[in-house]
Short mmCIF file of C-alpha atoms in Angstrom, two decimals:
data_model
loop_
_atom_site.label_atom_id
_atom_site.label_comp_id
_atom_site.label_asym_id
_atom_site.label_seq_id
_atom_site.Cartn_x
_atom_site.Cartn_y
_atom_site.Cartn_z
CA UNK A 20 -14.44 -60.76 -16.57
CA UNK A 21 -11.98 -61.27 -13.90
CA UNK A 22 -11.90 -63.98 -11.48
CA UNK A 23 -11.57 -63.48 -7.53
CA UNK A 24 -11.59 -66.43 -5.32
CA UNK A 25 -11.54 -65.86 -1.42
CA UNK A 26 -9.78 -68.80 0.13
CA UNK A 27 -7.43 -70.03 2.68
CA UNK A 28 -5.37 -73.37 3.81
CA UNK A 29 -7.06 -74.56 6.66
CA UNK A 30 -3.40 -75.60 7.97
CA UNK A 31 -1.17 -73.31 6.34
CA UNK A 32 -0.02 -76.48 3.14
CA UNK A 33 0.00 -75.07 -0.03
CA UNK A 34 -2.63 -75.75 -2.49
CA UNK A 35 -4.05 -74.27 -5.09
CA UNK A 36 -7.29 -74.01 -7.38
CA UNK A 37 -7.94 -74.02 -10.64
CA UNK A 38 -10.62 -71.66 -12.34
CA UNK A 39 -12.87 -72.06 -15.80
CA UNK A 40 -15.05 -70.29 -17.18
CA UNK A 41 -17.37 -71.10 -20.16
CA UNK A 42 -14.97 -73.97 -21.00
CA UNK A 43 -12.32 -72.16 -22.21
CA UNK A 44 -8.49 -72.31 -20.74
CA UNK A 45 -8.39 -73.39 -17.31
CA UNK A 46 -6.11 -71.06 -15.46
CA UNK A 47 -4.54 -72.20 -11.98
CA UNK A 48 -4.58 -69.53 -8.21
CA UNK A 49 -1.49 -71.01 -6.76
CA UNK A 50 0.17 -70.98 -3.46
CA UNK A 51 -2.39 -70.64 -0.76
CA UNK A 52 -0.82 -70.99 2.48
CA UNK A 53 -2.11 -68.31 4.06
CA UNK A 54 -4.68 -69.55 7.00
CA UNK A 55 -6.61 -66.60 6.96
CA UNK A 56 -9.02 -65.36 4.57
CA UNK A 57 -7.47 -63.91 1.24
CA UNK A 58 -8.31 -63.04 -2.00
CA UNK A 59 -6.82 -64.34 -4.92
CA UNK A 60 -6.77 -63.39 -8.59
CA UNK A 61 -3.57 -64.03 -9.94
CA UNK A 62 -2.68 -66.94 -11.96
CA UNK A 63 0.11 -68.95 -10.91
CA UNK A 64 1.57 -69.47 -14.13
CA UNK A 65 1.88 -65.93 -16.00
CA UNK A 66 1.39 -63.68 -12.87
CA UNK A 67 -1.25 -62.01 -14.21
CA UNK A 68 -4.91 -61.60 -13.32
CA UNK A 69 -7.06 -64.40 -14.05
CA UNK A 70 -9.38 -62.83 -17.17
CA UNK A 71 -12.05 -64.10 -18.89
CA UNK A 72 -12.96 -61.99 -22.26
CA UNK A 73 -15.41 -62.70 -25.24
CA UNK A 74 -17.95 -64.55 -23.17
CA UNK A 75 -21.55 -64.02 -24.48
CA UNK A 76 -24.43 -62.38 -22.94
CA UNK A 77 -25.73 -65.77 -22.19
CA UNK A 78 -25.67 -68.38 -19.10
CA UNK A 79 -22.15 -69.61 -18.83
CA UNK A 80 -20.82 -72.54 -16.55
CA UNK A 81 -18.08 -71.20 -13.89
CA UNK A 82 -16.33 -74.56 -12.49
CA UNK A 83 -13.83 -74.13 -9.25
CA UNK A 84 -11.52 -77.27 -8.36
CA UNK A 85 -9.72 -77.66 -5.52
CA UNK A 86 -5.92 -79.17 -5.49
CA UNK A 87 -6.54 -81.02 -2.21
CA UNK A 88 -8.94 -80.98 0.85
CA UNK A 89 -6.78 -78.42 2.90
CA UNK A 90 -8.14 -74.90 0.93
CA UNK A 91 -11.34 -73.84 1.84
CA UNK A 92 -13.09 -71.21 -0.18
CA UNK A 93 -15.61 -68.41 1.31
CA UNK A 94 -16.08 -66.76 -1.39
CA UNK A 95 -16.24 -66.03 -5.91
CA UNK A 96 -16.28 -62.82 -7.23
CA UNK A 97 -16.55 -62.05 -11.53
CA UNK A 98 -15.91 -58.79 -11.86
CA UNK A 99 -14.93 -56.29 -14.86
CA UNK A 100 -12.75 -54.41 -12.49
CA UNK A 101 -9.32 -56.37 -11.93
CA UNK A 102 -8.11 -54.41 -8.53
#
């Protein structure tokens, strides 16, 4: 599954959040300045989309953290589609 997160800065100082899923690898959406509503997907270390395979047909724990108290998030979104 791929992770979306819809977020912004409410005044435009970077931040960032960091994504699990399941506990596996926490992965880290980087860089949000932006003061409008965006999606993100990409994690700020590789560049790639944030992915979460091999998870179980099963109840699984999805934990979003927050860098600092300046992003705000609307919205998640686990999809199989990553565009």
């Amino acid at each position: 599954y791929y992770v979306w997160v819809r977020a912004r800065s409410k005044n435009a100082t970077g931040g960032a959040i960091s994504v699990n899923v399941a506990g596996q690898t926490s992965k880290s959406l980087g860089c949000i300045t932006n003061t409008a509503w965006t999606w993100y997907s990409l994690d700020a270390c590789s560049g790639q989309a944030i992915a979460y395979t091999n998870l179980s047909a099963q109840e699984q724990t999805l934990s979003i953290l927050a860098t600092n108290s300046n992003i705000e998030i609307d919205k998640i979104l686990l999809s199989t589609n990553n565009t």
